[in-house]
Every structure is written in C-alpha cells, then in structure tokens.
Amino acid sequence: MKRLFALFFIVCILLSGCTSDNNKNNIEDTSLIRIFGVDFKDGIYTVTILYNNSASSADEQTFKSLYGTGKSIFSAYDNMRQKSEQYPSLSQIKYFIVGKGAAENGIKTLVDFAVRHEQIKTDVQVMTTTDKTAKELIEENKDKDAFLGDTLQTSEHKEMKTVKHIDSTILGLQKHFTTEKQEFLVINLNTDENIYIDGYSVFSSGKMVDTLDYDTALGVDFMLGNIRSVPVYTNDFSAIITDIRAKKKVNISGDKLSYKIKTDFSTAIREITSDNLNGNIESLEKAQNEYVNSLIEKAVLYIKKSGYDIIDLGTLFNAYYPKIWADIKDNFDIKKVEFLIETNSKISKTFNLELMGAV
Amino acid sequence: MNKTITIRQIICAFLVLSITLIHEHIPKSASKIAGSAGYISVIVGGIIGAFIAFCICFLIRNFPSKNIYEILEILVGKIGAKLVLILFFFWAGANVITVLHFHSLISQNTLMPFTPDRLIFFNMLALSAYCLCKGIKVAMRISELFVTLFILNLVFLLVVAMKDFDFVNLLPVSSSDTANIIIASPHSFSVFGLIFLALFYADKLEKPQTSFKPFGLYILVVFLLAFFISVVTIGTQGATLTANYTLPFGAVVKHSSLSAFFERLEVFLLLPTFISDFLEIVFFISVMLLSFKWVFNVKKPLYFAIFLFPAVYFTALILENTQFALEDFYENYLVIINSVFELCLPIIMVILTLVKKKYIAKK
C-alpha cells in the first residue's frame, strides 16, 4: 500500500511537469485546418486557412477562413494564429494551395516549413492556382455547399484514374529540391467556373516559370510512364487506353544522349463514329498510336523549346551512367537529347458490340 | 520471481532494443556515407553480424554457464578482466547518454515539441530504475510480450510505405562505391552486434545454449528488417533526403498510403521506438551495474544505482549539445567504439579460447 501511495505521489509530480509544456489542447478549442493557402505580393506572404468550425454542430458542420500576413510563411501563419479564436492544428491539412505570386517567388520555403512542422504529413498535395490568388479561391468557396477540400479531393481522385501517381506531395517536391536544377511539375488548378485539375505548373530553380495545358501534361505523363488510363479521340472512333506498360531507357554513346520510351497498351473501343474503318483493326491501332504519339510530341516539343528537364532525365542519366554524368552534368542541355518514342496499341475489347464499324 | 532466463528471452530483448537503431540510424548513416548504394552496406553488416553471432555461440559453447567476467577471467586473468569491464562501464555509459539524447530528439521532433530535455531524461531514467529494481528479467519479459507485435507492425509499415517506391532512387551502384559500402558497414554491424551483450547474462541461462540457431535467427530477423527498411526509405525519398532526415523511415511512413486515415500514423512507429529506447537504456545501465559489481566485488549493485542514476541524468544534462554534434558523435566516434567492443573483442576472445584450449579444458 505504501508503495502504491509512493507511486501515485511520483506520478502526480511527473504529470504536473507536463502542464508547463502546453502540449495539451482541448478539442473544442482546436480548429482543424483543411486547406492552407499561400500568396506572395510585394515581399509580404499571406497565409489563408480554411478550417472546420468546431463550435458548429456535428450535423451542420461549417467552415471558416482566416488569413494572416508576414514576411515569411511562418510569420504569416503565426499572425493568423494570433487572430484565430481557436487553436489551429496543422495535422489535418489536405492541400496546400499556392497562388501565382508565391509560386513565382519559389516554393522551397513552403516545403521547408511543411517538412519541419511535426504535425504536417508529407503526403499533402501542393497545387498552384494561376487565375486567382489562394486567398480569393478559399474565401469564395468557404460558404459553398460543396466543401472546397472535398472538391479538390474528387478532382484528385478523378486525376488518379488517368495517372498512376501525382508527385506534387511535400515529400515528392522535397526530393526535387535535392536535384541540381530543381525543375519539376506541380498540379495546376483551373478555377474559372468549376474547380478542377488542369495540367501542370512548371518550376525551374524552385520557381514557377510556366504552365502546361492538359494535353501537353498528358504527353509528359506518357513520357514518364505515369499514365493509368486515358481517352483517345480520333475522327473515326473514340477509345480508352488501359493496361499501359511503359519501358524507359536512357543511353549515352559518345556525345549523343538519348531517351527511349516504349509504351504498350490495350484499348477498349467506346464509340465508332464513321464507316471509314470498315472493320480494319490495323488502321484502328495505327490511328491510336498516332494519337498517343501526337500527345508525346507535344511534350517533347515543349521540352526542346523550353529546355526544362521536367521529366527528370538528369536523375536517370545519373542512375545508369554515373561516371559520364558527373562529367557532363554542368553542361547538360536537354534540348540536345534525342527522344525515341515507340507506341504499340492492341485492341482488346469492343464492349457490347462486336461490330467493327458504326451501327 | 524465477531468476533464470531463457535464450528466447534474450533474443526477444535484443530484437526489441534494436528497433530504434534499425530504422533511425542504419538507413541514415548508410545513405550518408554510401549514397544510393547505402542499402548494400547493410548486407555487408549482416555478414559481419552473423560472424559476431557465431563468436558468441562459440564462447557460450566453450564456457557453459559462465558470464563475460568469468570468461575474461579465464582468458586474460582477473586484472585483465576487470580492466576490460571498466572499459565496458564507460562504453555503456556513453551509449546510455547518447540513447537518452536521441530519444529526447525524436520525442521533441514528433509528439512533444515543447517538452524540455530534462523532463524526458528524468521520466526515462525513472522508468528504467523502476524496471531494474524488479530485475532485468522484467525487461526481457516486456520484450517477449511485444516482439511479435512490433515486428509485424514494422512489416505492415514497410508495406504501406511503399507507395512511391522508385527503383531509380536505388541507383547508381558501381564498383567505385565499394570503399564507401565497407566504411558504412560498421553502422549496421554495430547494431546487429549488440547481441554480444548477451554474454553478460549467460550465467543466468536456464540451459547452456550450444546451438547457433537462435543467434542466427536473431541476426536474420534484424538484418531483414534493416535491409528492407533501408531499401524502402532510400527507394522512396532518395539517398540525399534519407541522409538528412532525423527520422528517415518516419518521414516515409508519414507519406504512406494510409496516412490519410490516421491523424498521426507515425505513432505506430514511435511507440515501438520509445519502448526500444527504454529497453536499450535498461540494458546499458544493467551492463554498467554488472561491470561495477564484478570489478569491485559488490554483492548488491542496486545500491550503487542510487548514485548511478543521478550521475547519468546530470551528465546527460551537462553534455546537452546540438543535434549536429550529437549525430557527429554517434556517427564518427561511438560507432567505431561499438565496433571495437562488439566485433574486435569477440574475435580476440575466440582467438584466445583457441590458443588456450588445453588450459580451458583443465579449468
């Protein structure tokens, strides 16, 4: 019994020590941040958050927005935190939305802020918005029936039906910051009427320099072997490409650098709109290959024109030719790389109709 | 409580106390030295670890029911044995303080950002003192209870952490990396070789262990965990990030496919880590107490513990330094010292046993 009392006494002393830590927050005093927006203008960062109002009832959950400003992301966040009626928790952040100004100023500081914070998960997606600032986007959508976080999540899930993975997470971006040129892609949002993923923003030296339209973005994903399924539209038919198997290969012979991507895929016919095909599977396959090639060519054209290594060729050359790469990496010019593209389609399904012509 | 221990309990204890080192130090140190080829150094470490396990098995077979002091006494004489144990005392002390600092660093980086070091040190040492009062067998039985759960948990985390695994991150590997792979290997075998401390408790074994199987199994499990954790960590986030994260595998777990369902998925990794830290501290302090007992012929070393625990606590506080200095000390000094105690010493003991075979047989 004496021992038990002694133990109880010691536990009381130890627990009293924890009160000085301020590690505790009551759930009703905590606001869970779902979306974290960052803007930058005239040397000032604006952090806007969309959080659930824990004071509202469980049936009618409402969301509020709040913003703060400062010379850095943390100081802007802290400014917002001071204004908040509740204690903001970063553990439930689903998306970072970066406004055009902040993206053009560079997102390294945002990634650094996110990685250093113990609560923020490293699989949080980063998205850019070029039409509106992050603050405008969040404030415009805070009172809408559809919660912005759910809209973005649906958009992300839809995109995941097209691509195998989206590399715009905090960890994915942090990995790009360890490369020499820090050239990479971040999901770009179209916010005109509806909110949806519309291509990529291109970053060089960690700063946004350009945006890619959806087709070019698809071409880039084909080059990366990152496509899961994609629709094909030709004059004679429409189809869905599935079961895509991509083989990437880099080669250095002398001064010549090349990148070969071989893509095999199956196709499911969705509609046949003319009689020109006349049941000729070969011409169907040829038309599909041409369509996919045209997407890839768009991407190649962009890479050759801009000179940005958005497909991370540097990492591939370093992986397979480390010694040669060490010598040439300072003078590496992606414009001089030869791109070899091979696409092989195989029509596997015509769905309910087995006719290879329009009904 | 029955004072005898089984080989199973020893193996379980060392498996659990290795968990922190396996996921925190091995991938980090390996990728820092050998870059993307770091995971190969774990294979080299595993081979050396198996050799260490063989040495321990050989010693136990040749000196049944004898602890390390009694073995050393036969091999190098009483004074030699006491000198070695004094070195063990300081080595274990250095390890206790390093583990305390790393435990505090991880706690503050994850769940307790505002908790001061002194509170974390005090709590951990108070728990260790309580455990040691009840006997080292308590620590072993705790390990026995948790070991399967922790290993399955690590396997589960490994599977969910493979979301963004990219084989390209494991390249390049070339013959020019050989030197770095060998230099990085002590970081692995210094963890696997902790099983050498089993010799401190060999006299308490229920049955003298003559089979290599349990030690081999220990090395195999620890090696497989270390290897796959290193491969997944480097393969997911690349060698540069792995080398720079305080808790590299933790960062991969935070990025895993299941992280959306849990507010803090990394807790599945942190709780075993904390228990592993606790057991590591308990075992190293136990080594200090046993060394003190044998060097000074003290019958009840627990009285010495009354002075030892405050001494460890205040030394840890006095030696409080930056994260960088701590990592520098661990990677550049402690690993080398660990290698001496866990690899060189068993080899010397085995050689001496072979040389003095007739003398030992007489004894």
JSON list of N, CA, C and O in Angstrom, two decimals, chain B residues 333-355:
[
{"chain": "B", "resi": 333, "resn": "TYR", "atom": "N", "xyz": [32.31, 8.61, -33.85]},
{"chain": "B", "resi": 333, "resn": "TYR", "atom": "CA", "xyz": [33.07, 8.09, -32.72]},
{"chain": "B", "resi": 333, "resn": "TYR", "atom": "C", "xyz": [32.42, 6.84, -32.12]},
{"chain": "B", "resi": 333, "resn": "TYR", "atom": "O", "xyz": [33.05, 5.80, -32.01]},
{"chain": "B", "resi": 334, "resn": "LEU", "atom": "N", "xyz": [31.15, 6.98, -31.73]},
{"chain": "B", "resi": 334, "resn": "LEU", "atom": "CA", "xyz": [30.52, 5.88, -30.98]},
{"chain": "B", "resi": 334, "resn": "LEU", "atom": "C", "xyz": [30.42, 4.60, -31.81]},
{"chain": "B", "resi": 334, "resn": "LEU", "atom": "O", "xyz": [30.63, 3.50, -31.28]},
{"chain": "B", "resi": 335, "resn": "VAL", "atom": "N", "xyz": [30.14, 4.73, -33.11]},
{"chain": "B", "resi": 335, "resn": "VAL", "atom": "CA", "xyz": [30.02, 3.54, -33.95]},
{"chain": "B", "resi": 335, "resn": "VAL", "atom": "C", "xyz": [31.36, 2.80, -34.01]},
{"chain": "B", "resi": 335, "resn": "VAL", "atom": "O", "xyz": [31.41, 1.56, -33.95]},
{"chain": "B", "resi": 336, "resn": "ILE", "atom": "N", "xyz": [32.46, 3.56, -34.07]},
{"chain": "B", "resi": 336, "resn": "ILE", "atom": "CA", "xyz": [33.79, 2.93, -34.11]},
{"chain": "B", "resi": 336, "resn": "ILE", "atom": "C", "xyz": [34.07, 2.23, -32.78]},
{"chain": "B", "resi": 336, "resn": "ILE", "atom": "O", "xyz": [34.55, 1.09, -32.73]},
{"chain": "B", "resi": 337, "resn": "ILE", "atom": "N", "xyz": [33.73, 2.92, -31.67]},
{"chain": "B", "resi": 337, "resn": "ILE", "atom": "CA", "xyz": [33.95, 2.31, -30.34]},
{"chain": "B", "resi": 337, "resn": "ILE", "atom": "C", "xyz": [33.07, 1.05, -30.21]},
{"chain": "B", "resi": 337, "resn": "ILE", "atom": "O", "xyz": [33.52, 0.02, -29.71]},
{"chain": "B", "resi": 338, "resn": "ASN", "atom": "N", "xyz": [31.82, 1.15, -30.67]},
{"chain": "B", "resi": 338, "resn": "ASN", "atom": "CA", "xyz": [30.92, -0.01, -30.64]},
{"chain": "B", "resi": 338, "resn": "ASN", "atom": "C", "xyz": [31.54, -1.18, -31.41]},
{"chain": "B", "resi": 338, "resn": "ASN", "atom": "O", "xyz": [31.46, -2.33, -30.99]},
{"chain": "B", "resi": 339, "resn": "SER", "atom": "N", "xyz": [32.15, -0.87, -32.58]},
{"chain": "B", "resi": 339, "resn": "SER", "atom": "CA", "xyz": [32.75, -1.92, -33.40]},
{"chain": "B", "resi": 339, "resn": "SER", "atom": "C", "xyz": [33.87, -2.63, -32.63]},
{"chain": "B", "resi": 339, "resn": "SER", "atom": "O", "xyz": [34.03, -3.84, -32.73]},
{"chain": "B", "resi": 340, "resn": "VAL", "atom": "N", "xyz": [34.63, -1.84, -31.86]},
{"chain": "B", "resi": 340, "resn": "VAL", "atom": "CA", "xyz": [35.73, -2.43, -31.07]},
{"chain": "B", "resi": 340, "resn": "VAL", "atom": "C", "xyz": [35.15, -3.41, -30.05]},
{"chain": "B", "resi": 340, "resn": "VAL", "atom": "O", "xyz": [35.62, -4.54, -29.90]},
{"chain": "B", "resi": 341, "resn": "PHE", "atom": "N", "xyz": [34.11, -2.98, -29.36]},
{"chain": "B", "resi": 341, "resn": "PHE", "atom": "CA", "xyz": [33.53, -3.81, -28.30]},
{"chain": "B", "resi": 341, "resn": "PHE", "atom": "C", "xyz": [32.74, -5.00, -28.86]},
{"chain": "B", "resi": 341, "resn": "PHE", "atom": "O", "xyz": [32.70, -6.05, -28.25]},
{"chain": "B", "resi": 342, "resn": "GLU", "atom": "N", "xyz": [32.10, -4.79, -29.99]},
{"chain": "B", "resi": 342, "resn": "GLU", "atom": "CA", "xyz": [31.18, -5.83, -30.48]},
{"chain": "B", "resi": 342, "resn": "GLU", "atom": "C", "xyz": [31.79, -6.74, -31.54]},
{"chain": "B", "resi": 342, "resn": "GLU", "atom": "O", "xyz": [31.28, -7.82, -31.77]},
{"chain": "B", "resi": 343, "resn": "LEU", "atom": "N", "xyz": [32.87, -6.29, -32.18]},
{"chain": "B", "resi": 343, "resn": "LEU", "atom": "CA", "xyz": [33.49, -7.14, -33.20]},
{"chain": "B", "resi": 343, "resn": "LEU", "atom": "C", "xyz": [34.90, -7.57, -32.78]},
{"chain": "B", "resi": 343, "resn": "LEU", "atom": "O", "xyz": [35.21, -8.76, -32.73]},
{"chain": "B", "resi": 344, "resn": "CYS", "atom": "N", "xyz": [35.74, -6.57, -32.44]},
{"chain": "B", "resi": 344, "resn": "CYS", "atom": "CA", "xyz": [37.15, -6.89, -32.14]},
{"chain": "B", "resi": 344, "resn": "CYS", "atom": "C", "xyz": [37.24, -7.75, -30.88]},
{"chain": "B", "resi": 344, "resn": "CYS", "atom": "O", "xyz": [37.98, -8.74, -30.86]},
{"chain": "B", "resi": 345, "resn": "LEU", "atom": "N", "xyz": [36.52, -7.37, -29.83]},
{"chain": "B", "resi": 345, "resn": "LEU", "atom": "CA", "xyz": [36.61, -8.10, -28.56]},
{"chain": "B", "resi": 345, "resn": "LEU", "atom": "C", "xyz": [36.18, -9.56, -28.70]},
{"chain": "B", "resi": 345, "resn": "LEU", "atom": "O", "xyz": [36.91, -10.46, -28.26]},
{"chain": "B", "resi": 346, "resn": "PRO", "atom": "N", "xyz": [35.02, -9.84, -29.35]},
{"chain": "B", "resi": 346, "resn": "PRO", "atom": "CA", "xyz": [34.67, -11.26, -29.53]},
{"chain": "B", "resi": 346, "resn": "PRO", "atom": "C", "xyz": [35.72, -12.04, -30.32]},
{"chain": "B", "resi": 346, "resn": "PRO", "atom": "O", "xyz": [36.04, -13.18, -29.98]},
{"chain": "B", "resi": 347, "resn": "ILE", "atom": "N", "xyz": [36.30, -11.38, -31.35]},
{"chain": "B", "resi": 347, "resn": "ILE", "atom": "CA", "xyz": [37.32, -12.08, -32.16]},
{"chain": "B", "resi": 347, "resn": "ILE", "atom": "C", "xyz": [38.53, -12.41, -31.29]},
{"chain": "B", "resi": 347, "resn": "ILE", "atom": "O", "xyz": [39.03, -13.54, -31.30]},
{"chain": "B", "resi": 348, "resn": "ILE", "atom": "N", "xyz": [38.96, -11.41, -30.49]},
{"chain": "B", "resi": 348, "resn": "ILE", "atom": "CA", "xyz": [40.12, -11.63, -29.61]},
{"chain": "B", "resi": 348, "resn": "ILE", "atom": "C", "xyz": [39.80, -12.77, -28.62]},
{"chain": "B", "resi": 348, "resn": "ILE", "atom": "O", "xyz": [40.63, -13.66, -28.38]},
{"chain": "B", "resi": 349, "resn": "MET", "atom": "N", "xyz": [38.58, -12.74, -28.08]},
{"chain": "B", "resi": 349, "resn": "MET", "atom": "CA", "xyz": [38.20, -13.78, -27.11]},
{"chain": "B", "resi": 349, "resn": "MET", "atom": "C", "xyz": [38.17, -15.16, -27.75]},
{"chain": "B", "resi": 349, "resn": "MET", "atom": "O", "xyz": [38.61, -16.14, -27.15]},
{"chain": "B", "resi": 350, "resn": "VAL", "atom": "N", "xyz": [37.68, -15.23, -28.98]},
{"chain": "B", "resi": 350, "resn": "VAL", "atom": "CA", "xyz": [37.64, -16.52, -29.68]},
{"chain": "B", "resi": 350, "resn": "VAL", "atom": "C", "xyz": [39.07, -17.01, -29.96]},
{"chain": "B", "resi": 350, "resn": "VAL", "atom": "O", "xyz": [39.39, -18.19, -29.73]},
{"chain": "B", "resi": 351, "resn": "ILE", "atom": "N", "xyz": [39.93, -16.09, -30.40]},
{"chain": "B", "resi": 351, "resn": "ILE", "atom": "CA", "xyz": [41.32, -16.48, -30.68]},
{"chain": "B", "resi": 351, "resn": "ILE", "atom": "C", "xyz": [42.00, -16.98, -29.40]},
{"chain": "B", "resi": 351, "resn": "ILE", "atom": "O", "xyz": [42.65, -18.03, -29.39]},
{"chain": "B", "resi": 352, "resn": "LEU", "atom": "N", "xyz": [41.80, -16.24, -28.30]},
{"chain": "B", "resi": 352, "resn": "LEU", "atom": "CA", "xyz": [42.40, -16.65, -27.02]},
{"chain": "B", "resi": 352, "resn": "LEU", "atom": "C", "xyz": [41.86, -18.01, -26.57]},
{"chain": "B", "resi": 352, "resn": "LEU", "atom": "O", "xyz": [42.60, -18.83, -26.03]},
{"chain": "B", "resi": 353, "resn": "THR", "atom": "N", "xyz": [40.57, -18.22, -26.83]},
{"chain": "B", "resi": 353, "resn": "THR", "atom": "CA", "xyz": [39.97, -19.52, -26.47]},
{"chain": "B", "resi": 353, "resn": "THR", "atom": "C", "xyz": [40.63, -20.65, -27.26]},
{"chain": "B", "resi": 353, "resn": "THR", "atom": "O", "xyz": [40.95, -21.71, -26.70]},
{"chain": "B", "resi": 354, "resn": "LEU", "atom": "N", "xyz": [40.88, -20.40, -28.54]},
{"chain": "B", "resi": 354, "resn": "LEU", "atom": "CA", "xyz": [41.51, -21.42, -29.37]},
{"chain": "B", "resi": 354, "resn": "LEU", "atom": "C", "xyz": [42.95, -21.66, -28.93]},
{"chain": "B", "resi": 354, "resn": "LEU", "atom": "O", "xyz": [43.42, -22.80, -28.87]},
{"chain": "B", "resi": 355, "resn": "VAL", "atom": "N", "xyz": [43.65, -20.56, -28.60]},
{"chain": "B", "resi": 355, "resn": "VAL", "atom": "CA", "xyz": [45.05, -20.68, -28.18]},
{"chain": "B", "resi": 355, "resn": "VAL", "atom": "C", "xyz": [45.15, -21.43, -26.85]},
{"chain": "B", "resi": 355, "resn": "VAL", "atom": "O", "xyz": [46.01, -22.28, -26.65]}
]
